[in-house]
mmCIF file of C-alpha atoms and ligand atoms in Angstrom:
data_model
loop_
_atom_site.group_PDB
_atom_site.id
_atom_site.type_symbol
_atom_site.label_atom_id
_atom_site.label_comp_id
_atom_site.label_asym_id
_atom_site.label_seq_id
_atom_site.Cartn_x
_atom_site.Cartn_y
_atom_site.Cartn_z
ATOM 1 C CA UNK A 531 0.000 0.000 0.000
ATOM 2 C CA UNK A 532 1.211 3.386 -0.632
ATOM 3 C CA UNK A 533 1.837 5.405 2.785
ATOM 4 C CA UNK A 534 -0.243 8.389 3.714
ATOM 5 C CA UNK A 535 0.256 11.459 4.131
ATOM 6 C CA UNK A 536 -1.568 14.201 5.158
ATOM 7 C CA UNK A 537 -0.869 18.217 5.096
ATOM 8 C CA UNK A 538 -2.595 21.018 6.886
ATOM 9 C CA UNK A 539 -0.630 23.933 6.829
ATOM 10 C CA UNK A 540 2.655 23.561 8.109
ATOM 11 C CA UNK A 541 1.638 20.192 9.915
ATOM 12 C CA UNK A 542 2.378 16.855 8.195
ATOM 13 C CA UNK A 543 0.363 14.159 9.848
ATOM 14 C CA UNK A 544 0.305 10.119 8.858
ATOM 15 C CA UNK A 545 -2.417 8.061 9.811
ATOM 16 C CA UNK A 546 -1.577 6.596 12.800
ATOM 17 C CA UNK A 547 -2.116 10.500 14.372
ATOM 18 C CA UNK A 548 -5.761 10.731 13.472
ATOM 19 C CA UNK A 549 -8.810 9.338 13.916
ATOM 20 C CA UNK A 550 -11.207 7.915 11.477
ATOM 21 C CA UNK A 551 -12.729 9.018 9.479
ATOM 22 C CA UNK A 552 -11.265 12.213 9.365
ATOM 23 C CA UNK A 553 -12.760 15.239 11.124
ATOM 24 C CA UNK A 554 -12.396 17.962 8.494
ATOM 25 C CA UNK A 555 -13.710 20.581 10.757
ATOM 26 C CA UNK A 556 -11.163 19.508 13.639
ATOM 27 C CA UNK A 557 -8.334 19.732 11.532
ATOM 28 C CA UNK A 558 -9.445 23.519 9.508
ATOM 29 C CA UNK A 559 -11.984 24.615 11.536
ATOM 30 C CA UNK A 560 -14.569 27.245 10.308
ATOM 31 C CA UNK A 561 -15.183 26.171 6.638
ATOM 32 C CA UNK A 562 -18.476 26.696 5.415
ATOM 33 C CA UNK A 563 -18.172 23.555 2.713
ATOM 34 C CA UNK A 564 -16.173 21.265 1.056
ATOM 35 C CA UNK A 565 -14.854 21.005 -2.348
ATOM 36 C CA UNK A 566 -12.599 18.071 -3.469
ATOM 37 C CA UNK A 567 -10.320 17.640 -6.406
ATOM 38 C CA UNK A 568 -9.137 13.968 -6.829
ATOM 39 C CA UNK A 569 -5.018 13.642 -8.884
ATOM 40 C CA UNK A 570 -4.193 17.301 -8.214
ATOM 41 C CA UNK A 571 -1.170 17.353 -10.381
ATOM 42 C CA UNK A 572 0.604 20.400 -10.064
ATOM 43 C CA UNK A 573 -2.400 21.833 -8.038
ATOM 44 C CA UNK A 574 -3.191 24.747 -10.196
ATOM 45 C CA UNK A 575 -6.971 24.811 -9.650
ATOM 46 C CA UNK A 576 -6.764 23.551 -6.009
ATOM 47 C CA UNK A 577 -4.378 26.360 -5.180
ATOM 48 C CA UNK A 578 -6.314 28.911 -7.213
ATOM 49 C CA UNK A 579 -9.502 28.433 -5.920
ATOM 50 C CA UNK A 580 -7.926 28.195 -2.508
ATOM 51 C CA UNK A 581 -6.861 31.673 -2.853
ATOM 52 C CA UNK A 582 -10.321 32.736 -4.065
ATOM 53 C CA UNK A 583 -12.900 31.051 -2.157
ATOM 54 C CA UNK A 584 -14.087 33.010 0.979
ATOM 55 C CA UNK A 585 -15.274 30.231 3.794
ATOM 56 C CA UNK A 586 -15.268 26.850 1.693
ATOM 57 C CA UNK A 587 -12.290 24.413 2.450
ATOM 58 C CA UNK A 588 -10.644 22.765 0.040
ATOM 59 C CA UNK A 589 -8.680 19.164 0.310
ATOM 60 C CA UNK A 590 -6.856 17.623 -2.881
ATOM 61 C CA UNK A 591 -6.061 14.051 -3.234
ATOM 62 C CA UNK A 592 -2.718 12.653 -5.050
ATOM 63 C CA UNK A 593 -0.688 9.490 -5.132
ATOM 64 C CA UNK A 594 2.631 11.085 -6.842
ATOM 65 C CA UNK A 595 4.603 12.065 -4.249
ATOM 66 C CA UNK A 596 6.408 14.595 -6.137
ATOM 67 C CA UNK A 597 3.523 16.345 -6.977
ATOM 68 C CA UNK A 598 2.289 16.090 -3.407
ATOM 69 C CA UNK A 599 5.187 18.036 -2.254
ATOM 70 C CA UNK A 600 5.199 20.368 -4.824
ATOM 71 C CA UNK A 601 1.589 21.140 -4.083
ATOM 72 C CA UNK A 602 2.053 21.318 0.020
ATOM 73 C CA UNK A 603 5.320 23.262 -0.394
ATOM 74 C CA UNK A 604 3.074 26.168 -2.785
ATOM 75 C CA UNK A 605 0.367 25.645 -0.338
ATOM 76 C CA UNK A 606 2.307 26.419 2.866
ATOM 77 C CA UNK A 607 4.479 29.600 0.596
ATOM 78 C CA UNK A 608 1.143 31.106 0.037
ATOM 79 C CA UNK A 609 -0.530 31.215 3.369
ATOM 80 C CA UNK A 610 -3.653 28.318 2.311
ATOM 81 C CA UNK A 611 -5.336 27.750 5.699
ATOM 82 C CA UNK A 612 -8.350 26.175 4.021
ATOM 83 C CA UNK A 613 -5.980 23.989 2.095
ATOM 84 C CA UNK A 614 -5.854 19.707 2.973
ATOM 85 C CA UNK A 615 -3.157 18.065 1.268
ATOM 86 C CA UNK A 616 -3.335 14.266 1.176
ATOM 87 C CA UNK A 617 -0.986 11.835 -0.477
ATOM 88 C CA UNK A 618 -2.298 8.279 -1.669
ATOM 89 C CA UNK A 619 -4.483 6.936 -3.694
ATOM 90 C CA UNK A 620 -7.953 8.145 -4.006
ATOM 91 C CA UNK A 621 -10.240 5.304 -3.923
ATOM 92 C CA UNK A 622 -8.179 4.052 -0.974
ATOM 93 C CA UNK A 623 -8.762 7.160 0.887
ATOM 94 C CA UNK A 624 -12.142 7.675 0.476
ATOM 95 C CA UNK A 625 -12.731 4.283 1.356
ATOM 96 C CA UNK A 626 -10.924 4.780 4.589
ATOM 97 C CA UNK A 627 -10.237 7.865 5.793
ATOM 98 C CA UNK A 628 -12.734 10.479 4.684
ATOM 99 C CA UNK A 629 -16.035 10.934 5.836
ATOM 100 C CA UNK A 630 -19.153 10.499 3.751
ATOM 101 C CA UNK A 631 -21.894 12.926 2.082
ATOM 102 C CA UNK A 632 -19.394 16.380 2.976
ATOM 103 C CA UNK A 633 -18.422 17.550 -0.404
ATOM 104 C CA UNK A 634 -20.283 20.886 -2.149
ATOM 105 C CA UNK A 635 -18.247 19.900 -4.910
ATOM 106 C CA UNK A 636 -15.853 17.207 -5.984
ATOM 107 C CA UNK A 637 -13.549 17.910 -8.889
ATOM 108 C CA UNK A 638 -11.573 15.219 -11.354
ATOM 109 C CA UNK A 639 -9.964 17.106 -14.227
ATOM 110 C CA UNK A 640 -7.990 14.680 -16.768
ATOM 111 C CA UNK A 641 -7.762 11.743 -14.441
ATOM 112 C CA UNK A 642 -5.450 9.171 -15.702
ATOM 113 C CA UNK A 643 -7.373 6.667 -17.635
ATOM 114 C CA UNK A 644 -5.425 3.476 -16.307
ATOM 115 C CA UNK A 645 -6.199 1.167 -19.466
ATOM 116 C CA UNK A 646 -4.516 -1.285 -17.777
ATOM 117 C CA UNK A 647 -5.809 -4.428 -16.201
ATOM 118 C CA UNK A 648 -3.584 -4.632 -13.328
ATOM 119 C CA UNK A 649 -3.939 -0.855 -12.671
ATOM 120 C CA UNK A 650 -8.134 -1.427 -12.728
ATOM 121 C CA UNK A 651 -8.721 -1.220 -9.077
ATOM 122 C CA UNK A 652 -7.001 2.612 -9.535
ATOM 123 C CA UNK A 653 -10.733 3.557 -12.021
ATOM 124 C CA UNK A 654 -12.272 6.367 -10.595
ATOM 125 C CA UNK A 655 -15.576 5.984 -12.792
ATOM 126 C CA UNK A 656 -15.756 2.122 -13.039
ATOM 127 C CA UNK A 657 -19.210 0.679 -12.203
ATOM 128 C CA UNK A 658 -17.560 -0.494 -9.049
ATOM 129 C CA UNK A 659 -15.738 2.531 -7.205
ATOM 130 C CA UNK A 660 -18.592 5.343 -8.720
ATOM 131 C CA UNK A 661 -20.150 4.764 -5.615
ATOM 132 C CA UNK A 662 -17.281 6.069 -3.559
ATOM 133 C CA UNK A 663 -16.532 9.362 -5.695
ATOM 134 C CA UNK A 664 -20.437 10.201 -5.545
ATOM 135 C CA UNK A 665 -20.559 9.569 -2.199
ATOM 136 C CA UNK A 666 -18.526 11.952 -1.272
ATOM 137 C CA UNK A 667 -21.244 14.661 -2.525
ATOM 138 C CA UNK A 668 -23.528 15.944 -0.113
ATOM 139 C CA UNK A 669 -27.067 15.873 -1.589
ATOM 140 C CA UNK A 670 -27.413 18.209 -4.559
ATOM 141 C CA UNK A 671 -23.452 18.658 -4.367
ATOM 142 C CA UNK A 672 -22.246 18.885 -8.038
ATOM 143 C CA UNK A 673 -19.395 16.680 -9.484
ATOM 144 C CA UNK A 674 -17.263 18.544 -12.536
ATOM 145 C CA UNK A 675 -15.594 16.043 -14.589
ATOM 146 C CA UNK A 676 -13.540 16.847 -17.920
ATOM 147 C CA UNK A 677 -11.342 14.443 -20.439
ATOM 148 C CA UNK A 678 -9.452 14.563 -23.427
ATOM 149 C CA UNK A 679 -9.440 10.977 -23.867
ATOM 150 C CA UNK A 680 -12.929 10.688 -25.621
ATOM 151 C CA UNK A 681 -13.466 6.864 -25.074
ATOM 152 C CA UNK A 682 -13.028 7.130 -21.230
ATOM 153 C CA UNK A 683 -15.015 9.822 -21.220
ATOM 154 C CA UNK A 684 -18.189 8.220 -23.165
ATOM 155 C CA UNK A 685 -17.501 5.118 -20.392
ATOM 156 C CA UNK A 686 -17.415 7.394 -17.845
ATOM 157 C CA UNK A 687 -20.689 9.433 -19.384
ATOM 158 C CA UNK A 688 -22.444 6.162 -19.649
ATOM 159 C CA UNK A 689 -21.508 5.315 -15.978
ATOM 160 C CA UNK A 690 -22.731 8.256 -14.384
ATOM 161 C CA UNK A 691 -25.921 8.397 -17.000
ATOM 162 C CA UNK A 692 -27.036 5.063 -15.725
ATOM 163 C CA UNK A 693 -26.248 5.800 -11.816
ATOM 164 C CA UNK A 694 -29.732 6.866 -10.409
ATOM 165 C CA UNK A 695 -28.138 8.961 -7.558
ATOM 166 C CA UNK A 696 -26.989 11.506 -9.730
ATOM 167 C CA UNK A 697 -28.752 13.766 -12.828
ATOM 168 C CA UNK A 698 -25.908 13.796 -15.763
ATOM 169 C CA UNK A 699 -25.241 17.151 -17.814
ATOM 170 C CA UNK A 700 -22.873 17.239 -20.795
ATOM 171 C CA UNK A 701 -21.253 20.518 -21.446
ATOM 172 C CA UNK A 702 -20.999 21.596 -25.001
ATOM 173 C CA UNK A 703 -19.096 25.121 -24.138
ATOM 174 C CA UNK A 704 -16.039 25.458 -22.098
ATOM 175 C CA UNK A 705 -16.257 25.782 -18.436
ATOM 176 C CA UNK A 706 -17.169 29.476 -17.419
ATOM 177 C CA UNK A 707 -14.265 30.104 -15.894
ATOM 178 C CA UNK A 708 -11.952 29.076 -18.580
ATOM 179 C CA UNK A 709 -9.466 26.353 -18.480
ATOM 180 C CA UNK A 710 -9.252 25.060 -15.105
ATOM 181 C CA UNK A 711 -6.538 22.936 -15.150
ATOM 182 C CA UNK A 712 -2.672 22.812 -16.512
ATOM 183 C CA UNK A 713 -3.705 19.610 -18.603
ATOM 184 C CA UNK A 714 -7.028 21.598 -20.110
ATOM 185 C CA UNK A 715 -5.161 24.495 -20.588
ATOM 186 C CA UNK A 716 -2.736 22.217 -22.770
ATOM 187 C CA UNK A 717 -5.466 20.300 -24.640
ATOM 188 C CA UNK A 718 -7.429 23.706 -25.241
ATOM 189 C CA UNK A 719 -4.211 25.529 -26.637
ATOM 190 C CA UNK A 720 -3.608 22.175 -29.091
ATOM 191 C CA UNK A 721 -7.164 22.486 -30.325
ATOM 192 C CA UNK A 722 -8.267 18.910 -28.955
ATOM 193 C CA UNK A 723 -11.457 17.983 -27.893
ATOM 194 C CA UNK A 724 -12.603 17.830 -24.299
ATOM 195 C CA UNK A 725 -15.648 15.949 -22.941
ATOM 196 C CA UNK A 726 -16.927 17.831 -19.602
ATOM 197 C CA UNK A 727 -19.198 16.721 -17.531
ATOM 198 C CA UNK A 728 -21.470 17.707 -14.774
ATOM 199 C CA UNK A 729 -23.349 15.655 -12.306
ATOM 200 C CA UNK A 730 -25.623 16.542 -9.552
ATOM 201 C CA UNK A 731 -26.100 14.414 -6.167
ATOM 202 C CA UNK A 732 -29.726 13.674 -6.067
ATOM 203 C CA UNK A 733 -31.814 14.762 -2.703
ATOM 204 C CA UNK A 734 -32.854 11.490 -1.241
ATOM 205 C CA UNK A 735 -31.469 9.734 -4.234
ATOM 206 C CA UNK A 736 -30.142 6.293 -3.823
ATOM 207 C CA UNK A 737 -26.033 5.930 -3.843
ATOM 208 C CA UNK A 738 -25.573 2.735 -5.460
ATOM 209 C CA UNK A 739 -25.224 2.045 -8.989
ATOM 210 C CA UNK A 740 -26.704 -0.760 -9.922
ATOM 211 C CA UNK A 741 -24.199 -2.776 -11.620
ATOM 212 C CA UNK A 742 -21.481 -2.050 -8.933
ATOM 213 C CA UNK A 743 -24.158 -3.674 -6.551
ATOM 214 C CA UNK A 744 -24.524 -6.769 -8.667
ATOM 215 C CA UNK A 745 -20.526 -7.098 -8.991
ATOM 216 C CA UNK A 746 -20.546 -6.808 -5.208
ATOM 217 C CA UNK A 747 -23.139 -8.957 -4.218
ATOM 218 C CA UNK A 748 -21.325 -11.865 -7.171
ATOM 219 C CA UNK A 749 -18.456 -11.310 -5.434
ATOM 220 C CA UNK A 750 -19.699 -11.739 -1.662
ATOM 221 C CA UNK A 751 -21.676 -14.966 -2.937
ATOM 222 C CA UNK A 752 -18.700 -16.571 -4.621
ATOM 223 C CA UNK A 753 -16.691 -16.804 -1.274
ATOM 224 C CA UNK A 754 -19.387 -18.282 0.570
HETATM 225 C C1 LIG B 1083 -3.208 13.394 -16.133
HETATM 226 S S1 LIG B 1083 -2.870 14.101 -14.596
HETATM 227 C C2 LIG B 1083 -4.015 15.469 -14.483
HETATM 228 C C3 LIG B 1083 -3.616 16.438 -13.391
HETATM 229 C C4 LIG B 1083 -4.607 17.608 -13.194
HETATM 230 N N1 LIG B 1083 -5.883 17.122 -12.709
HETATM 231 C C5 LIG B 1083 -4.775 18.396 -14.467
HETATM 232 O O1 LIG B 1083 -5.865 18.280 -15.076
HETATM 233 O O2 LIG B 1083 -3.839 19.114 -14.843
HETATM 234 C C6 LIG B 1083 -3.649 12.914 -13.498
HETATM 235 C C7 LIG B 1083 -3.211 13.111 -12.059
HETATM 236 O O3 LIG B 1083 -3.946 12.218 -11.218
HETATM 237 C C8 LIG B 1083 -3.043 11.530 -10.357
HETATM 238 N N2 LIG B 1083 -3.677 10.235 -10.076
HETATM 239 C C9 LIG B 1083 -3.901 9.241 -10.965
HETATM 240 N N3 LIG B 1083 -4.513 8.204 -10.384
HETATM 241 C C10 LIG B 1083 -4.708 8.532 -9.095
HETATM 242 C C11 LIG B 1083 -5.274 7.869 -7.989
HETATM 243 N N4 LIG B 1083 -5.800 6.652 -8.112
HETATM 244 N N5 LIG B 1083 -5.299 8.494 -6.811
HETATM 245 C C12 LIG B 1083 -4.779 9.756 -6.672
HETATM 246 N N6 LIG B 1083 -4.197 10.439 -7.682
HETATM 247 C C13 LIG B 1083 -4.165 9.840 -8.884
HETATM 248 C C14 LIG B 1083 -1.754 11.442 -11.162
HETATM 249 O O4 LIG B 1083 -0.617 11.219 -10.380
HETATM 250 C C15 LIG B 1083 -1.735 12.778 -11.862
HETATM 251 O O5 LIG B 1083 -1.155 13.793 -11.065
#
């Protein structure tokens, strides 16, 4: 497993120093939400809207380490209070460590699309693991989503289309804002296509996708 790490500030914690899941409010008190961007990168948009949001808090997820430092180092240089830093990998930690339902918003720009099989337990928008990721939404919390890799994204479209928890929207404009992340801004400036996605956390909605349940419940009978 890849260790964790977490950073608040000018605090680096590892598990072993928190309890479970984690109390957002305990460790940045005072945030009116949550938003949540899942492989960080570089941190661009985590770091900007940091520095633009008024109460929200905002914790990024990534499992390079290099990256990880590179985003806590900027972090901690630019004064980000409302800024939680955690290193690993994402369906692990939200598994684990984070709580449920707390998210305004949960961002995953250009997520890598693992096409490998022994890498498939890594999918963010598999049948399997959507659950997690839109769990993390607290009811009518939005999801923003946005490829270049137009396969993955019509798999991930048709896994979030077919997930009754959530109502799908398909951009056809840019976002806004503009190009949120370094890898948009790339894809943008080449001319490529990008699919972008929104999807909404239905009120009283149900949080499991169907065919993740099935897999599960094949699973759980086979090892009886
Ligand atoms: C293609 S880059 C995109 C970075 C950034 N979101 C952007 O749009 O510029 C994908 C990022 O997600 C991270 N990543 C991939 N799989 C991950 C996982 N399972 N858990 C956490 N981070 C992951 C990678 O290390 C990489 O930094």
């Amino acid at each position: 497993m890849i260790p964790v790490r977490i950073a608040v500030g000018e605090r680096e914690l590892s598990l072993s120093e928190l309890e479970l899941p984690l109390e957002l409010e305990r460790l940045v008190p005072g945030r009116e939400g949550w938003e949540v961007e899942l492989g960080v990168g570089k941190g661009a948009y985590l770091l900007r809207c940091a520095a633009s949001a008024g109460d929200a808090g905002f914790l990024g997820i990534e499992i390079v380490s290099k990256y990880y430092r590179l985003v806590r180092d900027r972090a901690r240089k630019r004064g980000h209070h409302n800024v939680i830093l955690m290193r690993g990998e994402a369906l692990y930690l939200i598994a684990t460590v984070l709580p449920a339902g707390f998210a305004r918003a949960v961002h995953v720009y250009h997520p890598d699309p693992w096409p490998k099989s022994r890498h498939n337990k890594r999918r963010l928008f598999d049948v399997e693991s959507i659950d997690l990721v839109v769990g993390l939404l607290e009811p009518g919390g939005t999801l923003y989503f946005a490829t270049d890799h137009t396969e993955y994204g019509e798999r991930v479209t048709e896994v979030l289309e077919s997930h009754p928890g959530v109502e799908l929207r398909r951009l056809d404009a840019p976002w806004p804002d503009g190009p949120r992340t370094n890898y948009e801004a790339k894809f943008v400036a080449a001319g490529q296509p990008i699919l972008r996605l929104e999807a909404v956390r239905r009120v009283g909605g149900p949080l499991f996708h169907p065919a993740g349940e099935r897999v599960v419940v094949a699973a759980t009978s086979a090892r009886e």
